[in-house]
Each structure stands twice: as structure tokens, then as C-alpha cells.
Amino acid sequence: MLGIKISLKKTEQLKKHLLESNLFNKEYKIIKQDNSIIFPLTKLTEAKKRQLKKKFPESEFINYSFIPRKKTQNYKDLLLSILQKSVIDELPSSFDIIGSILILEIKPELIEYEKQIADALLRINKNITTILKKADIHSGEFRTQKLDYIAGEKTKVTVYRENNVRLKLDVEKVYFSPRLSTERKRIYKQVKKGENILVMFSGCGPYPIVLSRNTAAAKITGIEKNPIAHRYAESNATLNKTKNVTLLKGDVRKVLPELDEKFDRILMPLPKGAEDFLYLALAASKKGTIIHFYDFEHESELKKGEKKVKSACKENNKSCKILRTVKCGQYSPGKFRICVDFLIS
Ligand SMILES: C[S@@+](CC[C@H](N)C(=O)[O-])C[C@H]1O[C@@H](n2cnc3c(N)ncnc32)[C@H](O)[C@@H]1O
């Protein structure tokens, strides 16, 4: 098979060119030989060969028996002998994975195959040891979700890693979404040295702990009503050796006024109904406080979040400046989790 050999020093330029011009045969492995690299090539015309040689005169065409790359196997491939192609086509391609637990969302008509599907997923994903399935939607004040066991190790407790932290949690008894890791990063990138931060609705501690481990904030206070989530948050603070996190158990409506404290930054990660708590966040704010208000809004009504903020500020005699509204995840078709960042001015 035809390859092109070039000295190590020129490798990057040649690779970039081959990729851009679709000449790099990605089905085969690159070869390193002494101080040179040999790239496998796709079929190319004599004219293309001349062009390549002109662009990289120090290169050399070479016939080589390249080693094929191993095709990564998909769990659907393992099911081909058991299930019909039409059933396999209906199977999901992405899942929520929290630590070693994979959470399946399975259509009612596929429930009879769930054990085979789960076994295939366990065989393909060596880091997954438990398969659960969604048995309900997130509901209630604690925003938890019933999950049923399907296969693997019988547990609902796992350790999840993101943004330089480890979080232990029971995925059924505590609300947690791995999909928010990028959003947590977006927030910690804004934090300045010495900030005093409040995280309302702190759950098992992802926001306070990620902020603590990735910023030079002075103090971070989390408030959470679900006693199980609060207990996990406390042990996660210990697990991550945080020095500046205080976690308080209880209803934010009762706990926050008792603190009688003003914060530099306030996070409100309760997208369903956080507007009912805006008056509390505003009472704990001062000139210069930045508030991150989460909400669910339809694609066509993304500005509704800002309207909720402005009307709460008006009612509570606060003036604010909207800094931005960002989409930070999809909730359902056409509906998004958004965050309105605003400044108390
Ligand atoms: C959507 S979850 C977010 C949890 C966590 N911040 C996270 O990102 O994983 C909302 C959390 O708010 C808590 N919660 C709901 N109402 C509350 C209240 N009145 N006071 C304190 N916490 C509350 C729930 O128990 C739940 O853990």
C-alpha cells in the first residue's frame, strides 16, 4: 500500500495537509521509523502525487504493509445475532453515565430486550459496572428520579469525576447531572480571587466543590434541603479536601435569612421554579453581586428568563444589568436549560 515518508520535523505540516486534502487513510496506523514518519495514503492520482512531492520535496513515496486500526466495537454490533436490525436501529446511541453507572432510557416496546441490551453495554464499556433504567422523570421538591436495576453490580452508589473533583452519590436519592460539567466550568472561569459565594440548592455538592477546587474564592456556602444529598455533599467536601466550603442543611427560605450575609456571587441551580427564590437571592445581594439564575425556557421564548429577573428586581427595589443569557443544555425537544447572569448595579 502506498505511503509517504517524511522526517519527524516536518510531520505536523504534512499531516495537516493530508487531512485537509483527504489523502490520509485513517483506517491504517501511522508508522514511526528511525527519525521519520510514514503516513498511509488514500488512492491518489499521478497528478496528486506530483503536487504532494512539489509541496513536500523532502518527502518520499514508499510501499508499506500498514497495520489496520482496530475498529471500535459498538454495543449494537454485539446484538446483531440476537435482535432484528429494525429493533437495533431504535436503540439509543448516547447515555447518561455517572461514574460506573450507565442509565438507560428505554422505549416501552424495547423493554423485553433490556437485559440483552444491558449485557451488551457491560461487555463493551469496561468502565461501566452497573446498568439502571429510568423508571420515572425527575420530580418532587428534591428533583430525584426513580431508577430500576437491570444488570451488573447491584448498586446505585458511585463515584463520578469532573473538573478536578470526585463526587460520591446515590444516583436515585440525589439529583445529579453529569451534563452540567461544562456549565460548572463556565461559572468557575468567572470567579475572582477572594469572592464570597452562595450556592442555593447545592445537592451533593458539585457547584461548591468544583468552585472550591478550581478558583481562589475566599468562602463558598451551599444550602440544600434533601438530607441525603446534604450528607453526600459533606462527605464529598471531605473527599476533595476543601478548606473554604460550608454546607448547610435545610430550606433556603429559612436558612438564608438567618445567615444575614451579603455575597459577591449567588448561584441558583434550580431550573424549575427558581423565580420563587429570586427575592431571597436579591436580599442576600449587594452592589456588584453577580447572580446566576437558571430556568427552563422554550427556544422561542429564551428572553422570558431575563423578564423574570427584571420583574423580581423591580419588585424588590434592586437595579440590575443583564450580562448574558446562555443555553446550558436541552431539557426536552425545543426546550432549554438557560442561565441568566446578571449584575446588581
Ligand atoms: C436541580 S437540583 C440541583 C442540585 C445541584 N446543585 C446539582 O447541580 O447537582 C436542585 C436541588 O435543590 C434542592 N432544593 C429544592 N428546594 C429547596 C429549598 N427550598 N431549599 C434548599 N434546597 C432545595 C433539591 O433537593 C435539589 O437537590
Coordinates of C-alpha atoms and ligand atoms in Angstrom, one line a residue:
M1 CA 0.0 0.0 0.0
L2 CA 1.3 3.5 -0.8
G3 CA 2.6 5.7 2.0
I4 CA 4.6 8.9 2.3
K5 CA 7.7 9.2 4.4
I6 CA 8.9 12.4 5.9
S7 CA 11.4 13.4 8.7
L8 CA 9.9 13.9 12.2
K9 CA 10.4 17.7 12.0
K10 CA 8.0 18.1 9.1
T11 CA 5.4 15.6 10.3
E12 CA 2.8 18.1 11.6
Q13 CA 2.7 20.2 8.3
L14 CA 2.4 17.1 6.2
K15 CA -0.3 15.5 8.4
K16 CA -2.3 18.7 8.3
H17 CA -2.1 18.9 4.6
L18 CA -3.0 15.2 4.1
L19 CA -6.0 15.6 6.4
E20 CA -7.2 18.7 4.7
S21 CA -6.9 17.2 1.2
N22 CA -8.4 13.8 2.3
L23 CA -5.3 12.0 1.3
F24 CA -4.7 10.4 4.8
N25 CA -6.0 6.9 5.0
K26 CA -7.3 6.8 8.6
E27 CA -8.1 3.1 8.5
Y28 CA -4.4 2.3 8.9
K29 CA -1.9 3.1 11.6
I30 CA 0.9 5.7 11.1
I31 CA 4.4 4.1 11.2
K32 CA 7.4 5.6 13.1
Q33 CA 10.7 4.5 11.5
D34 CA 14.0 5.9 12.9
N35 CA 13.7 9.7 12.6
S36 CA 10.8 9.5 10.1
I37 CA 7.1 9.0 10.0
I38 CA 5.2 7.1 7.2
F39 CA 1.6 8.1 6.6
P40 CA -0.8 5.7 4.9
L41 CA -2.3 7.3 1.8
T42 CA -5.7 7.0 0.1
K43 CA -5.7 6.1 -3.6
L44 CA -4.2 9.2 -5.4
T45 CA -3.7 10.1 -9.0
E46 CA -0.3 10.7 -10.6
A47 CA -1.1 14.4 -10.7
K48 CA -1.9 14.5 -6.9
K49 CA 1.4 12.6 -6.3
R50 CA 3.3 15.3 -8.2
Q51 CA 1.6 18.1 -6.3
L52 CA 2.4 16.4 -3.0
K53 CA 6.1 16.0 -3.9
K54 CA 6.2 19.6 -5.1
K55 CA 4.8 20.8 -1.7
F56 CA 7.0 18.5 0.4
P57 CA 10.1 17.9 -1.8
E58 CA 11.9 16.2 1.1
S59 CA 9.2 13.5 1.4
E60 CA 9.5 10.1 -0.3
F61 CA 6.7 7.8 -1.6
I62 CA 7.1 4.3 -0.2
N63 CA 5.2 1.0 -0.5
Y64 CA 4.5 -0.4 3.0
S65 CA 2.2 -3.0 4.5
F66 CA 0.4 -0.8 7.0
I67 CA -1.4 -2.3 10.0
P68 CA -5.2 -1.7 10.0
R69 CA -6.6 0.2 13.0
K70 CA -8.9 -1.8 15.2
K71 CA -12.5 -0.7 14.6
T72 CA -14.0 0.2 17.9
Q73 CA -16.9 -2.1 18.5
N74 CA -20.3 -0.7 19.2
Y75 CA -22.7 -2.4 21.7
K76 CA -25.2 -2.6 18.8
D77 CA -22.8 -4.9 16.9
L78 CA -23.0 -7.4 19.8
L79 CA -26.8 -7.5 19.5
L80 CA -26.8 -8.2 15.7
S81 CA -27.1 -12.0 16.3
I82 CA -29.9 -11.7 18.8
L83 CA -32.1 -8.8 17.8
Q84 CA -33.6 -7.7 14.4
K85 CA -31.9 -4.8 12.6
S86 CA -35.1 -2.8 12.9
V87 CA -35.0 -3.2 16.7
I88 CA -31.3 -2.3 16.8
D89 CA -31.9 0.9 14.8
E90 CA -34.3 2.1 17.5
L91 CA -31.7 1.7 20.3
P92 CA -30.1 4.8 21.8
S93 CA -26.5 5.8 20.9
S94 CA -25.8 8.0 23.9
F95 CA -26.5 7.6 27.6
D96 CA -26.1 9.3 30.9
I97 CA -23.1 7.8 32.6
I98 CA -22.4 8.7 36.2
G99 CA -19.2 7.2 37.4
S100 CA -19.5 3.4 36.8
I101 CA -23.3 3.6 36.4
L102 CA -25.0 3.8 33.0
I103 CA -28.6 5.0 32.9
L104 CA -30.7 3.7 30.1
E105 CA -33.8 5.3 28.7
I106 CA -35.7 2.5 27.1
K107 CA -38.7 2.7 24.9
P108 CA -41.7 0.6 26.1
E109 CA -41.6 -1.6 23.0
L110 CA -37.9 -2.5 23.7
I111 CA -38.4 -3.4 27.4
E112 CA -38.5 -7.2 26.5
Y113 CA -34.9 -6.8 25.2
E114 CA -33.5 -4.7 28.1
K115 CA -31.4 -7.5 29.7
Q116 CA -29.6 -8.3 26.4
I117 CA -29.1 -4.6 25.7
A118 CA -27.7 -4.1 29.2
D119 CA -25.4 -7.1 28.9
A120 CA -24.0 -5.8 25.6
L121 CA -23.3 -2.4 27.1
L122 CA -21.5 -4.0 30.0
R123 CA -19.3 -6.1 27.7
I124 CA -18.4 -3.1 25.5
N125 CA -17.8 -0.5 28.3
K126 CA -15.2 -1.8 30.7
N127 CA -15.6 1.2 33.0
I128 CA -19.3 0.6 33.4
T129 CA -20.3 -2.0 36.1
T130 CA -24.0 -1.3 36.6
I131 CA -26.9 -0.6 34.3
L132 CA -30.0 1.1 35.6
K133 CA -33.0 2.4 33.7
K134 CA -35.1 5.5 34.1
A135 CA -38.4 4.5 35.7
D136 CA -39.8 8.0 36.0
I137 CA -38.9 11.6 35.3
H138 CA -37.2 14.0 37.8
S139 CA -39.9 15.0 40.2
G140 CA -40.8 16.4 43.6
E141 CA -39.0 19.1 45.6
F142 CA -35.7 17.1 45.6
R143 CA -35.8 16.6 41.8
T144 CA -34.9 12.9 42.2
Q145 CA -35.7 10.2 39.7
K146 CA -36.7 6.6 40.2
L147 CA -34.2 4.2 38.6
D148 CA -34.6 0.4 38.2
Y149 CA -31.8 -2.0 38.3
I150 CA -31.2 -4.1 35.1
A151 CA -27.7 -5.6 35.1
G152 CA -24.2 -5.7 36.6
E153 CA -23.3 -4.9 40.2
K154 CA -26.4 -4.2 42.2
T155 CA -25.8 -0.7 43.5
K156 CA -27.0 2.9 42.9
V157 CA -24.0 4.5 44.6
T158 CA -21.0 5.6 42.5
V159 CA -18.1 8.0 42.4
Y160 CA -18.1 10.5 39.5
R161 CA -15.2 12.6 38.3
E162 CA -15.3 16.1 36.6
N163 CA -13.4 19.4 36.7
N164 CA -10.7 18.0 39.1
V165 CA -13.2 16.7 41.7
R166 CA -14.6 13.4 42.8
L167 CA -18.3 13.2 43.9
K168 CA -19.8 10.2 45.6
L169 CA -23.6 9.9 45.3
D170 CA -26.6 7.7 45.2
V171 CA -28.0 8.4 41.7
E172 CA -31.5 7.7 42.7
K173 CA -31.7 9.5 46.0
V174 CA -29.9 12.6 44.9
Y175 CA -30.3 14.9 41.9
F176 CA -27.2 15.0 39.8
S177 CA -26.5 15.7 36.1
P178 CA -23.1 15.0 34.5
R179 CA -24.3 17.1 31.6
L180 CA -23.7 20.3 33.6
S181 CA -20.0 19.8 33.9
T182 CA -19.3 22.4 31.1
E183 CA -21.7 24.8 32.8
R184 CA -19.9 24.4 36.1
K185 CA -16.6 25.2 34.2
R186 CA -18.2 28.3 32.7
I187 CA -19.1 29.6 36.2
Y188 CA -15.7 28.8 37.8
K189 CA -13.9 30.6 35.0
Q190 CA -15.7 33.8 36.1
V191 CA -14.8 33.6 39.8
K192 CA -12.3 36.2 41.1
K193 CA -9.9 35.9 43.9
G194 CA -11.4 36.4 47.4
E195 CA -15.1 36.1 46.4
N196 CA -17.7 35.1 48.9
I197 CA -20.1 32.8 47.1
L198 CA -23.5 31.3 47.8
V199 CA -24.8 28.2 46.1
M200 CA -28.5 27.8 46.8
F201 CA -29.8 24.2 46.1
S202 CA -26.3 22.7 46.4
G203 CA -27.3 19.0 46.1
C204 CA -24.4 16.6 46.7
G205 CA -22.0 19.5 46.3
P206 CA -21.0 19.7 42.6
Y207 CA -21.0 23.5 42.4
P208 CA -19.4 24.4 45.8
I209 CA -16.8 21.7 45.4
V210 CA -15.9 22.5 41.8
L211 CA -15.7 26.2 42.6
S212 CA -13.5 25.5 45.7
R213 CA -11.1 23.2 43.8
N214 CA -10.8 25.5 40.7
T215 CA -10.8 29.1 42.0
A216 CA -9.3 31.3 44.6
A217 CA -12.7 32.1 46.2
A218 CA -12.5 33.0 49.9
K219 CA -15.7 31.3 51.0
I220 CA -18.4 29.1 49.5
T221 CA -21.7 28.4 51.3
G222 CA -24.1 25.7 50.0
I223 CA -27.6 25.2 51.1
E224 CA -29.6 22.0 50.4
K225 CA -32.9 20.7 51.7
N226 CA -32.6 17.0 50.7
P227 CA -30.9 15.5 53.8
I228 CA -29.4 12.6 51.8
A229 CA -27.9 15.0 49.2
H230 CA -26.6 17.2 52.0
R231 CA -24.9 14.2 53.7
Y232 CA -23.2 13.3 50.4
A233 CA -22.1 16.9 49.9
E234 CA -20.5 16.9 53.3
S235 CA -18.6 13.7 52.6
N236 CA -17.7 15.0 49.2
A237 CA -16.2 18.1 50.7
T238 CA -14.0 15.9 52.9
L239 CA -13.2 13.6 50.0
N240 CA -11.9 16.6 48.0
K241 CA -10.2 18.2 51.0
T242 CA -12.0 21.5 50.5
K243 CA -11.0 24.2 53.0
N244 CA -13.4 27.0 52.2
V245 CA -16.8 25.2 51.8
T246 CA -19.6 25.5 54.4
L247 CA -22.6 23.3 53.8
L248 CA -25.9 24.0 55.5
K249 CA -28.9 21.6 55.6
G250 CA -32.4 23.0 55.3
D251 CA -34.8 25.1 53.3
V252 CA -33.1 28.0 51.7
R253 CA -36.1 30.2 52.7
K254 CA -35.3 29.6 56.3
V255 CA -31.5 29.1 56.3
L256 CA -30.5 32.0 54.1
P257 CA -32.3 34.9 56.0
E258 CA -30.7 33.5 59.3
L259 CA -27.2 33.9 57.8
D260 CA -27.8 37.7 57.4
E261 CA -24.9 37.8 55.0
K262 CA -24.2 39.5 51.6
F263 CA -22.5 37.6 48.8
D264 CA -20.3 38.5 45.8
R265 CA -21.8 35.8 43.7
I266 CA -25.0 33.7 44.0
L267 CA -25.9 30.6 42.1
M268 CA -29.4 29.4 41.8
P269 CA -29.3 26.0 40.1
L270 CA -33.0 25.0 40.4
P271 CA -34.3 25.5 36.9
K272 CA -37.8 24.6 37.7
G273 CA -39.2 27.3 39.9
A274 CA -36.1 29.3 40.9
E275 CA -38.0 32.5 40.2
D276 CA -39.8 31.9 43.5
F277 CA -36.5 32.3 45.3
L278 CA -35.2 35.4 43.5
Y279 CA -36.4 37.6 46.3
L280 CA -34.1 35.7 48.7
A281 CA -31.1 36.0 46.4
L282 CA -31.8 39.7 45.9
A283 CA -31.9 40.2 49.7
A284 CA -28.5 38.5 50.0
S285 CA -27.0 40.6 47.3
K286 CA -25.2 44.0 47.3
K287 CA -24.0 46.4 44.7
G288 CA -21.7 44.4 42.4
T289 CA -23.1 40.9 43.2
I290 CA -23.4 38.6 40.2
I291 CA -26.3 36.2 40.2
H292 CA -26.6 33.1 38.0
F293 CA -30.3 32.4 37.6
Y294 CA -31.3 29.0 36.0
D295 CA -34.5 28.5 34.2
F296 CA -36.2 26.2 31.6
E297 CA -37.4 28.1 28.5
H298 CA -38.7 27.2 25.1
E299 CA -36.4 28.1 22.2
S300 CA -38.8 30.8 21.0
E301 CA -39.0 32.4 24.5
L302 CA -35.4 32.5 25.7
K303 CA -35.8 36.1 26.8
K304 CA -38.5 35.1 29.4
G305 CA -35.7 34.3 31.9
E306 CA -34.5 37.9 31.7
K307 CA -38.1 39.2 32.1
K308 CA -38.4 37.1 35.3
V309 CA -35.2 38.6 36.6
K310 CA -36.1 42.2 35.7
S311 CA -39.6 41.9 37.3
A312 CA -38.2 40.4 40.5
C313 CA -35.6 43.2 40.7
K314 CA -38.3 45.8 40.2
E315 CA -40.5 44.3 42.9
N316 CA -37.6 44.2 45.3
N317 CA -36.3 47.7 44.6
K318 CA -33.0 46.5 43.1
S319 CA -31.5 47.7 39.8
C320 CA -29.7 45.1 37.7
K321 CA -27.8 44.8 34.5
I322 CA -28.3 41.6 32.4
L323 CA -24.8 40.4 31.5
R324 CA -25.9 37.5 29.3
T325 CA -28.3 34.5 28.8
V326 CA -26.7 31.3 27.8
K327 CA -28.2 27.9 26.9
C328 CA -26.6 25.2 29.0
G329 CA -28.4 22.1 28.0
Q330 CA -31.5 20.7 26.4
Y331 CA -34.5 19.8 28.6
S332 CA -36.9 18.4 26.0
P333 CA -37.4 18.9 22.3
G334 CA -37.3 22.7 21.8
K335 CA -36.9 23.5 25.5
F336 CA -33.6 24.5 27.0
R337 CA -31.9 24.9 30.4
I338 CA -30.7 28.5 30.4
C339 CA -28.7 30.6 32.8
V340 CA -29.2 34.4 33.1
D341 CA -26.1 36.0 34.5
F342 CA -26.9 39.4 36.0
L343 CA -25.2 42.1 38.0
I344 CA -26.7 44.1 40.9
S345 CA -26.0 47.7 40.0
Ligands
LIG1 C1 -31.8 20.7 40.2 S1 -31.2 20.2 41.7 C2 -29.5 20.8 41.7 C3 -28.6 20.1 42.6 C4 -27.1 20.5 42.5 N1 -26.9 21.9 42.5 C5 -26.6 20.0 41.2 O1 -26.3 20.7 40.2 O2 -26.4 18.7 41.1 C6 -32.0 21.2 42.8 C7 -31.7 20.9 44.3 O3 -32.4 21.9 45.1 C8 -32.9 21.2 46.3 N2 -34.0 22.1 46.8 C9 -35.2 22.2 46.3 N3 -35.9 23.1 47.0 C10 -35.1 23.6 48.0 C11 -35.2 24.5 49.0 N4 -36.4 25.2 49.2 N5 -34.2 24.8 49.8 C12 -33.0 24.1 49.6 N6 -32.8 23.2 48.7 C13 -33.8 22.9 47.9 C14 -33.3 19.9 45.8 O4 -33.3 18.9 46.8 C15 -32.2 19.6 44.8 O5 -31.1 18.9 45.3

